[in-house]
Coordinates of C-alpha atoms in Angstrom, one line a residue:
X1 CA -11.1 -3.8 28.9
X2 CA -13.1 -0.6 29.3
X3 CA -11.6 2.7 27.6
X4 CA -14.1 4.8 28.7
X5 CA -12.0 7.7 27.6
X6 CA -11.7 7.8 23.9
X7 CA -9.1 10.3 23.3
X8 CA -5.6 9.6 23.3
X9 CA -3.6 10.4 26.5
X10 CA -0.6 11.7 24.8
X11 CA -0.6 15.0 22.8
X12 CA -0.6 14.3 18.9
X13 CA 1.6 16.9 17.1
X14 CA 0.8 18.4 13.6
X15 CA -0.2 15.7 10.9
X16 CA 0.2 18.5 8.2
X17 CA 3.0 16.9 6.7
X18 CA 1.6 13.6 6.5
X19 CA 1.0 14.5 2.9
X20 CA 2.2 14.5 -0.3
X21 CA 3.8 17.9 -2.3
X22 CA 1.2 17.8 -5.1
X23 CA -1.7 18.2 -2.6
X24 CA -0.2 21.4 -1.7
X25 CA 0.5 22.5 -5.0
X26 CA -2.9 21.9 -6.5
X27 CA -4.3 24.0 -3.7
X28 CA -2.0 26.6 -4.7
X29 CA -3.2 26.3 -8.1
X30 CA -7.1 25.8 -7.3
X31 CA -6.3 29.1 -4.9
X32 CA -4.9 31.0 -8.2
X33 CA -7.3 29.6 -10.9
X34 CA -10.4 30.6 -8.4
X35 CA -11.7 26.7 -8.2
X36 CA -10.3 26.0 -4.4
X37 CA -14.0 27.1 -3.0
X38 CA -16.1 24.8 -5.4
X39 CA -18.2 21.9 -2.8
X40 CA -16.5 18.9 -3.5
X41 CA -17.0 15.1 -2.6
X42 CA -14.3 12.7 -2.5
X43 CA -14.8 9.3 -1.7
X44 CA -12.4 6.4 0.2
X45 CA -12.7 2.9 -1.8
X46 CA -11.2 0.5 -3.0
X47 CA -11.2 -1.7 -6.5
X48 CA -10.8 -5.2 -5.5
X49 CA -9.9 -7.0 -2.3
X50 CA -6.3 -8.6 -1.8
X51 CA -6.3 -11.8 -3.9
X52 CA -8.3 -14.9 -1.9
X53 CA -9.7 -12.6 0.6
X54 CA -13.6 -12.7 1.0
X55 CA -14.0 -9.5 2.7
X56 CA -12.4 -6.0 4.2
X57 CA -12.0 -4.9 7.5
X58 CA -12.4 -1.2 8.2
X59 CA -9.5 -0.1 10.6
X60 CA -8.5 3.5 11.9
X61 CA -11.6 5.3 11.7
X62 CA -10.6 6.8 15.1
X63 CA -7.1 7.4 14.0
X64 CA -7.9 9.2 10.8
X65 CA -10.8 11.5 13.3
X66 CA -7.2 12.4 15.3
X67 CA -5.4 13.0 12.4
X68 CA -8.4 15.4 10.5
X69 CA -8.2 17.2 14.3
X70 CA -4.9 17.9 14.1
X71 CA -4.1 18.9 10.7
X72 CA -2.8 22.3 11.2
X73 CA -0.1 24.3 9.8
X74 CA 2.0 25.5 12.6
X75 CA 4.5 28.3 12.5
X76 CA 7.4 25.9 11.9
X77 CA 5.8 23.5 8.9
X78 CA 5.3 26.9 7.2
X79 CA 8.7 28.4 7.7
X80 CA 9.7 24.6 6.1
X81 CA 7.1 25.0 3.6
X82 CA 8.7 28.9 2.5
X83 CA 12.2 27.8 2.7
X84 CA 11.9 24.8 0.2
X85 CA 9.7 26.8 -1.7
X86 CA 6.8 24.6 -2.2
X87 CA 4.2 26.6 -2.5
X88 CA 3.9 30.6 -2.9
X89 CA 3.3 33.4 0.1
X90 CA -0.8 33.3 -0.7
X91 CA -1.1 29.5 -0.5
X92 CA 0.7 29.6 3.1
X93 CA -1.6 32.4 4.1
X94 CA -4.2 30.4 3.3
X95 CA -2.5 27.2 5.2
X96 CA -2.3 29.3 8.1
X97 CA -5.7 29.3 8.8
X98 CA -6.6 25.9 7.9
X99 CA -8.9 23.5 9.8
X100 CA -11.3 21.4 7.8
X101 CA -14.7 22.5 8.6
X102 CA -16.6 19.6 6.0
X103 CA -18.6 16.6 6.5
X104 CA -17.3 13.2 6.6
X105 CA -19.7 10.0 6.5
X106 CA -18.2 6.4 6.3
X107 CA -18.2 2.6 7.6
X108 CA -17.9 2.6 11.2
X109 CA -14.8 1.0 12.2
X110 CA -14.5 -2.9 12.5
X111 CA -17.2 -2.8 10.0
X112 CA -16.3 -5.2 6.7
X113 CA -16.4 -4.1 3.5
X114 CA -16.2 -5.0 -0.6
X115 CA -14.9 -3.7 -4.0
X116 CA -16.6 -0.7 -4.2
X117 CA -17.8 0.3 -1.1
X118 CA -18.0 3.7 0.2
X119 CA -15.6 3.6 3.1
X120 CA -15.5 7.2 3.2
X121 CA -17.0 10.2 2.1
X122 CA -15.5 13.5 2.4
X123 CA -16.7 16.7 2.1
X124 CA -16.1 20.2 1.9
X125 CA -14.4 22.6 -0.5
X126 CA -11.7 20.7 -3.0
X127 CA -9.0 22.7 -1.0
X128 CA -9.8 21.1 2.3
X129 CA -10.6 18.3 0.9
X130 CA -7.7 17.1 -0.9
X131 CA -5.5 18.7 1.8
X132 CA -6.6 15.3 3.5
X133 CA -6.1 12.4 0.8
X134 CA -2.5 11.2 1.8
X135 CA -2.8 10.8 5.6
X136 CA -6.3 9.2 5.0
X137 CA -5.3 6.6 2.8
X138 CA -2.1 6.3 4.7
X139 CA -4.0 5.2 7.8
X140 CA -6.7 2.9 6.7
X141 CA -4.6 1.4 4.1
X142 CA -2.3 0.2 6.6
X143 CA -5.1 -0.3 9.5
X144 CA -7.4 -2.1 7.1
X145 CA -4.8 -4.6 5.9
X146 CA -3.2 -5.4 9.5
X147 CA -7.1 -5.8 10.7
X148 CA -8.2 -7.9 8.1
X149 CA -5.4 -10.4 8.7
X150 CA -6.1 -10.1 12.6
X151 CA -9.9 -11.2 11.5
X152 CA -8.8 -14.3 9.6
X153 CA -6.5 -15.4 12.4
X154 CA -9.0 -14.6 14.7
X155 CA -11.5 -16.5 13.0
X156 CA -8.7 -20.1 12.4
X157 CA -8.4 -19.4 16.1
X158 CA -12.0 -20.5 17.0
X159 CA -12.0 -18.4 20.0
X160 CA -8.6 -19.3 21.4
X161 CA -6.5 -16.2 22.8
X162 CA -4.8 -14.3 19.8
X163 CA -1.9 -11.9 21.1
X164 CA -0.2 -9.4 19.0
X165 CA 3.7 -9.1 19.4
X166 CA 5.2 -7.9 16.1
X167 CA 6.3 -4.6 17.4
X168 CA 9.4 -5.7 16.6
X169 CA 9.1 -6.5 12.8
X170 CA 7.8 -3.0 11.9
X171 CA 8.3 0.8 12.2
X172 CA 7.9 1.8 15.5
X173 CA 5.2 3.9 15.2
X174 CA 3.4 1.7 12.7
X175 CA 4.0 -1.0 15.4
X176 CA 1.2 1.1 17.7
X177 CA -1.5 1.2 15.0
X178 CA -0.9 -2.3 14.2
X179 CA -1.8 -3.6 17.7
X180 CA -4.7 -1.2 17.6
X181 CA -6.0 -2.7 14.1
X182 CA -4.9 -6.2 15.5
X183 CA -7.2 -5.6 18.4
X184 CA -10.1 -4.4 16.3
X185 CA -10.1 -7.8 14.1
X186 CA -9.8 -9.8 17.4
X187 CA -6.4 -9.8 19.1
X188 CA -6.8 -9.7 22.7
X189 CA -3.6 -8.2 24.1
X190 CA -0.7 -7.0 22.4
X191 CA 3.1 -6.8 24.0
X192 CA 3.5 -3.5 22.7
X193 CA 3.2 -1.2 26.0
X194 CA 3.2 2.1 23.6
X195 CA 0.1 0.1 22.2
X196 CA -1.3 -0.1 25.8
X197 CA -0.6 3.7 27.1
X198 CA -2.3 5.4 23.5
X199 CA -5.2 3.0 23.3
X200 CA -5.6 1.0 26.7
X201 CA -5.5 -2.3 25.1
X202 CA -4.6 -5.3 27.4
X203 CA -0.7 -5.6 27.4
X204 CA 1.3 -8.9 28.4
X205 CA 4.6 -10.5 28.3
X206 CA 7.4 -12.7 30.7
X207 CA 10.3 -13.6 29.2
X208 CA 12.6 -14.4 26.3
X209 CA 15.3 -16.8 25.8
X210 CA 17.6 -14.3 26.5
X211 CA 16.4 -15.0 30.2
X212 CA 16.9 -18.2 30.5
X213 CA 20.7 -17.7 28.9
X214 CA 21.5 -15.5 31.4
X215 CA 20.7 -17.9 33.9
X216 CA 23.6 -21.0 34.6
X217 CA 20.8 -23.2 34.7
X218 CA 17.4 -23.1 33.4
X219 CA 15.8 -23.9 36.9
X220 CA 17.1 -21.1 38.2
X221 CA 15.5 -18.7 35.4
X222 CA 12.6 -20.1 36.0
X223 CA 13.1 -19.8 39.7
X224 CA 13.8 -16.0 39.2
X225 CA 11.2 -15.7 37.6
X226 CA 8.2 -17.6 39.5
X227 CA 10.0 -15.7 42.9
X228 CA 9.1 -12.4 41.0
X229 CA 6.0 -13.0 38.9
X230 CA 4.6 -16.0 41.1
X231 CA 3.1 -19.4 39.6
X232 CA 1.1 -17.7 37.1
X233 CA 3.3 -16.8 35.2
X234 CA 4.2 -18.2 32.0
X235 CA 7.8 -19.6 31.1
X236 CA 9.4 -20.3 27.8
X237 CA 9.9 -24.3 27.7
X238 CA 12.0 -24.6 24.3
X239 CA 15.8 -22.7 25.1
X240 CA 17.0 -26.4 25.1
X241 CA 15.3 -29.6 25.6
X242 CA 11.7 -29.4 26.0
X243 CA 10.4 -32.3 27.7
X244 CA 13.1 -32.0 30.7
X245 CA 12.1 -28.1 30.4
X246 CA 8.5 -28.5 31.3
X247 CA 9.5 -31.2 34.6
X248 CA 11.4 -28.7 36.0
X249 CA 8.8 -25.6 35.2
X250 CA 6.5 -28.4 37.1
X251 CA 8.8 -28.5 40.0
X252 CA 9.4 -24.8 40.2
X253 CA 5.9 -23.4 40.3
X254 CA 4.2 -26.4 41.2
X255 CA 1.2 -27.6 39.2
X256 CA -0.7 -24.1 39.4
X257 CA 2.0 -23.0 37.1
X258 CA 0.0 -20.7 35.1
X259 CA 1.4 -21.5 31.4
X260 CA 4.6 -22.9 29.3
X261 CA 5.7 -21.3 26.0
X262 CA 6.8 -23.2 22.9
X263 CA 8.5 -20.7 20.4
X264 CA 9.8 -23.7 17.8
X265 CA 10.0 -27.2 16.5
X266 CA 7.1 -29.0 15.1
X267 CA 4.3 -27.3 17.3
X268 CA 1.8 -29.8 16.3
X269 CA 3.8 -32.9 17.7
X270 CA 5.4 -30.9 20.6
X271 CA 2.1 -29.0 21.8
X272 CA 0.7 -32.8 21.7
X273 CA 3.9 -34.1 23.9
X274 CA 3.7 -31.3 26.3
X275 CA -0.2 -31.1 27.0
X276 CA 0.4 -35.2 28.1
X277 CA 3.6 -34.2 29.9
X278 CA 1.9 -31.6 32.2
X279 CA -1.5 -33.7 33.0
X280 CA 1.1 -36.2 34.0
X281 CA 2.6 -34.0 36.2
X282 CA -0.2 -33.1 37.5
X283 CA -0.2 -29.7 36.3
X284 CA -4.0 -30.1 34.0
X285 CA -4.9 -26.4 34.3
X286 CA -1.2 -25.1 32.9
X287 CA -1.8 -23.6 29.6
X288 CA 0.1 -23.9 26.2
X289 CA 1.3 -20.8 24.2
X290 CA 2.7 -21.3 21.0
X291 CA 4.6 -18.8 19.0
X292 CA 6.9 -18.7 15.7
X293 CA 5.9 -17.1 12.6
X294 CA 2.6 -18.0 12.8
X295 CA -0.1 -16.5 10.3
X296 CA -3.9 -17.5 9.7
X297 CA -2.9 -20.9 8.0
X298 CA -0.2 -21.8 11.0
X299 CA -2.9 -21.5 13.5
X300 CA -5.7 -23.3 11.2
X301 CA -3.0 -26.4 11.2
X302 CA -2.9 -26.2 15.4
X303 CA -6.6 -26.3 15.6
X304 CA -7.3 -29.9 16.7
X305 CA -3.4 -28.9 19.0
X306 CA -4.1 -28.6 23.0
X307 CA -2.9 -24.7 22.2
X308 CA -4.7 -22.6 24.5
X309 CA -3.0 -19.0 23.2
X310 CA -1.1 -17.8 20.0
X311 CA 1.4 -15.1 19.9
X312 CA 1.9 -13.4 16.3
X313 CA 4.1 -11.2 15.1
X314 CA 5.8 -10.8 11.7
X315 CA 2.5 -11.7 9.8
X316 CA 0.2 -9.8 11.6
X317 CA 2.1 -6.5 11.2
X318 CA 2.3 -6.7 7.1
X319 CA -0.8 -7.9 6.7
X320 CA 0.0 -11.6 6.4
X321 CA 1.1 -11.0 3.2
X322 CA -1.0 -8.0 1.7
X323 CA 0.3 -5.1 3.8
X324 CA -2.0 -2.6 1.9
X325 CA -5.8 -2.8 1.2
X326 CA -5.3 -0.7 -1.9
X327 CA -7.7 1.8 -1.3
X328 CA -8.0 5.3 -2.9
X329 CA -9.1 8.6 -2.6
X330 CA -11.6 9.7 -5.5
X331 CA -13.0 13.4 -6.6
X332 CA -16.6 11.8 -7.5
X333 CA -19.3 14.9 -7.4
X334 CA -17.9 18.7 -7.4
X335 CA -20.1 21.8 -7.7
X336 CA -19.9 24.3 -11.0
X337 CA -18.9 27.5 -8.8
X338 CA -18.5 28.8 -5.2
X339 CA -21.7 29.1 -4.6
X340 CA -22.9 27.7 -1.6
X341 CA -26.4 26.2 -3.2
X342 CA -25.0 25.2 -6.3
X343 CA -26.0 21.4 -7.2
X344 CA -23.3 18.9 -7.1
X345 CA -22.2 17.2 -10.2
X346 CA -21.0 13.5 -10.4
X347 CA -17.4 13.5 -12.1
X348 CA -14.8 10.3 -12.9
X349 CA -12.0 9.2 -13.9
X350 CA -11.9 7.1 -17.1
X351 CA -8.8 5.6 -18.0
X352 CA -7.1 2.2 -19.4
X353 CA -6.2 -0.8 -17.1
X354 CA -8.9 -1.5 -14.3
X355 CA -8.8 2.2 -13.1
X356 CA -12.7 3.3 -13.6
X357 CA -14.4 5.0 -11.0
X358 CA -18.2 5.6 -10.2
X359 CA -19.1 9.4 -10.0
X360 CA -21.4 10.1 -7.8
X361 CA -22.1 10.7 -4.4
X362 CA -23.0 7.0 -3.3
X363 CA -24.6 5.2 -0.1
X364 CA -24.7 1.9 0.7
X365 CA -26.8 -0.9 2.4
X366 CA -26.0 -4.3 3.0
X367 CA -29.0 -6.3 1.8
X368 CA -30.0 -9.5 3.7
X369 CA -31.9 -12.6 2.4
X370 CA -34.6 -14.3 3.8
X371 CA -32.3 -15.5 6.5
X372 CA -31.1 -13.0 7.4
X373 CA -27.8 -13.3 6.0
X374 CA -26.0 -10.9 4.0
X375 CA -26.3 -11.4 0.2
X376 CA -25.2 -8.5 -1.1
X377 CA -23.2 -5.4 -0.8
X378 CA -25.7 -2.5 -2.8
X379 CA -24.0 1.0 -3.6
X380 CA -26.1 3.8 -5.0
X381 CA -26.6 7.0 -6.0
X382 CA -30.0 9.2 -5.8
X383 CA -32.5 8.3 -3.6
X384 CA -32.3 5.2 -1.4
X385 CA -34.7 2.6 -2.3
X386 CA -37.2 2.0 0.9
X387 CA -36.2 -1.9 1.6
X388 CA -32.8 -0.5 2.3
X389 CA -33.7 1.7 4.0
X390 CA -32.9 -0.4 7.5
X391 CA -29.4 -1.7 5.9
X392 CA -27.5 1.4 5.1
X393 CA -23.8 1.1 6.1
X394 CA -22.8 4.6 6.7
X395 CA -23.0 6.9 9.5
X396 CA -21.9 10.7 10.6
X397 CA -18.2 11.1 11.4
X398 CA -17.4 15.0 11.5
X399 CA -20.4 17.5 10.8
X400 CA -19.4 20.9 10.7
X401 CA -15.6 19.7 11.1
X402 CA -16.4 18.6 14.7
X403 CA -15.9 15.1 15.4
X404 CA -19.3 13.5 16.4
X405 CA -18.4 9.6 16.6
X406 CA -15.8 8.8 18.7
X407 CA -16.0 5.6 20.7
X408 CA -14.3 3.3 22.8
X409 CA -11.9 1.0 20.9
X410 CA -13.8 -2.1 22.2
X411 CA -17.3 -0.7 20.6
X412 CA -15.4 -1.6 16.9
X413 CA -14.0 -4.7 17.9
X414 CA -17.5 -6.3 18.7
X415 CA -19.1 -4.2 15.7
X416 CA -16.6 -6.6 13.7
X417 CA -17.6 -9.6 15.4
X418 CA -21.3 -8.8 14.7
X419 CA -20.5 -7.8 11.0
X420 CA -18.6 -10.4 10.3
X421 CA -21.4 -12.9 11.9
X422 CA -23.7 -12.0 9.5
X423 CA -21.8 -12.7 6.6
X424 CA -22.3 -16.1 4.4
X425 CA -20.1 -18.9 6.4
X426 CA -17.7 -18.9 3.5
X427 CA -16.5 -16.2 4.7
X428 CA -14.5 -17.4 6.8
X429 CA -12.8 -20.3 4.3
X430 CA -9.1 -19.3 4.3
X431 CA -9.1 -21.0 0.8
X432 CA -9.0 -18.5 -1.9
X433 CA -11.8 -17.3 -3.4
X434 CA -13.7 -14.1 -4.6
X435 CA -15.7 -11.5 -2.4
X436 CA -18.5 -13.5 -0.7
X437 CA -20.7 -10.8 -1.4
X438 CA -20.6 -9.1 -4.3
X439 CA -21.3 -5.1 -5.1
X440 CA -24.4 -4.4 -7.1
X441 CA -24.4 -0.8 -8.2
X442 CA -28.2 1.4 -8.6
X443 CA -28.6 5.1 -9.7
X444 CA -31.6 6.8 -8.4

């Protein structure tokens, strides 16, 4: 794949409303109370990773770049906005005009990440700024978790095709970002064709069971479909008995028969069966797809299997069990006035129950060990010390509120490979366990 075009090829509308009432409201009120101007940083983290996992993966950088693009208030969101009377006439003045002209600095997507680390960084004036909190974290919370599953199957698939097909267990618009996020943390192709049309990700897909019923007999589903799709093609082996499926998928397309699908039944015994069945047949070069609420420990159980692909669905798209990364949105350095030189000052939240943050406007590096090797995940304030220097994480997003980084969705896929490939190899243990870095903190 090759999207040498990285903007989508479908008009985005308005993501204005992707937002919660109270960010509107405390604009109205920073507006009134002559504090909406001060510089303010807020910062994208999160406090801990899902329980077992040993690392985040950063997912929908590019989305959130379209998203930041096309906040606007258009004439109908504010004739919404007046008639329910969320905010007052001087507020939707001010909304009119609205584009966020700040800074934002953060991971580059398919990069990992820890507790702690400074995902994003945004900045501007608090209005702007927190304008943009809810459709932030509703994009990478959901990107993030879906990729980070997608990694872990990925890596229990040693290599082996991974396609994405849960478009169907999801919302259908959360269905596209999932394939994308799936693709960052390794999917190859997805069946969602919406998926394929926004982001040019590989798309593929034959037939259901649904097919095959249709049919009187299953030879002549499968010979509908070879005399449309050719010997390629894959068919689905497991609408009745499998063994006599996979003779006569033999006889139809002949031994170049491209690939037989097994959606049930023990897939361990039966991908063992059919492998010997087709190299009887002669058909050696056929491959085997297995499907059926797979997730990251399914496919770690089929490893020593003659599988060749894996088709995922339900799992994928929520995350394989942790369908957010828990990230949040933090005021951590605001100035004192409007002036545009006045110095920053580090702020925090302090509070009961686990909900501390670190004020500050941070960097981080990932330091290596002699190795090579990650061995730890640093996050500072101040200066940045000079043998980190070469490790810092972040980079330029939007100067100026123009976007400056967008890339071709295969760019963060192999960023994620690399990243991940120079983590510890316990990394990638789907036992549970704690960060295999952990998150030193400095202050300069």
């Amino acid at each position: 794949m090759n999207t040498a075009d990285p903007g989508l090829p479908v008009a985005v509308p308005s993501t204005a409303l992707f937002t919660d009432h109270y960010e509107l409201t405390m604009v109205q009120a920073a507006l009134r109370g002559g504090t909406a101007h001060r510089r303010s940083v807020f910062e994208v983290f999160t406090r801990r990773l899902p329980e077992g996992r040993r690392y985040g993966v950063v997912a929908g950088t590019g989305r959130v770049l379209d998203a930041v693009e096309n906040f606007r208030f258009e004439p109908e969101i504010l004739h919404f906005l007046r008639e329910h009377h969320v905010v007052d006439e001087p507020t939707l003045q001010w909304l009119a005009d609205y584009r966020f002209r700040g800074d934002i600095r953060g991971y580059p997507e398919g990069e990992v990440y820890f507790p702690g680390s400074p995902i994003l960084r945004v900045e501007g004036s608090f209005a702007e700024c927190v304008l943009l909190e809810t459709v932030i974290l509703s994009i990478l919370n959901h990107d993030s978790a879906v990729a980070a599953a997608a990694s872990r199957m990925a890596v229990a698939a040693g290599g082996r095709p991974l396609i994405e097909m849960g478009a169907r267990r999801t919302h259908e618009l959360s269905a596209v970002a999932a394939a994308r996020a799936a693709y960052v943390g390794g999917f190859s192709t997805t069946s969602d064709l919406a998926a394929g049309f926004r982001y040019g990700i590989p798309t593929t897909g034959t037939s259901a069971h649904s097919f095959t019923l249709l049919h009187d007999t299953e030879r002549g589903a499968f010979t509908a479909q070879v005399e449309a799709m050719g010997s390629g093609t894959t068919l689905l082996v497991d609408t009745y008995d499998v063994a006599e499926a996979v003779r006569t998928a033999v006889e139809v397309a002949g031994p170049d028969l491209g690939a037989v699908r097994i959606d049930s039944g023990d897939l361990l015994l039966l991908a063992h069966r059919v492998r010997q069945q087709l190299d009887e047949l002669g058909a050696r070069e056929t491959k085997i797809v297995v499907t059926s609420d797979l997730d990251e420990y399914a496919i770690a159980s089929l490893a020593a299997a003659p599988v060749d692909a894996y088709g995922v669905g339900t799992q994928l798209v929520t995350g394989s069990g942790h369908p957010t990364a828990s990230m949040v949105y933090k005021l951590v350095a605001r100035a004192d006035s409007d002036d545009s030189g006045a110095p920053l000052r580090p702020v925090a939240k302090k509070s009961m129950g686990g909900k501390l943050s670190v004020g500050g406007v941070k960097w981080a590096a990932r330091r290596p060990d002699a190795h090579g090797t990650a061995e730890a995940e640093v996050v500072g304030t101040g200066e940045v010390p000079e043998e980190l220097a070469e490790h810092l994480l972040m980079v330029d997003l939007v100067r100026g509120g123009e976007i400056v980084a967008r890339e071709r969705l295969d760019a963060a896929r192999e960023r994620h490979v690399r990243a991940r490939g120079g983590l510890p190899l316990s990394a990638t243990q789907l036992s549970r366990g704690e960060p295999v870095l952990p998150t030193e903190y400095v202050s300069g």
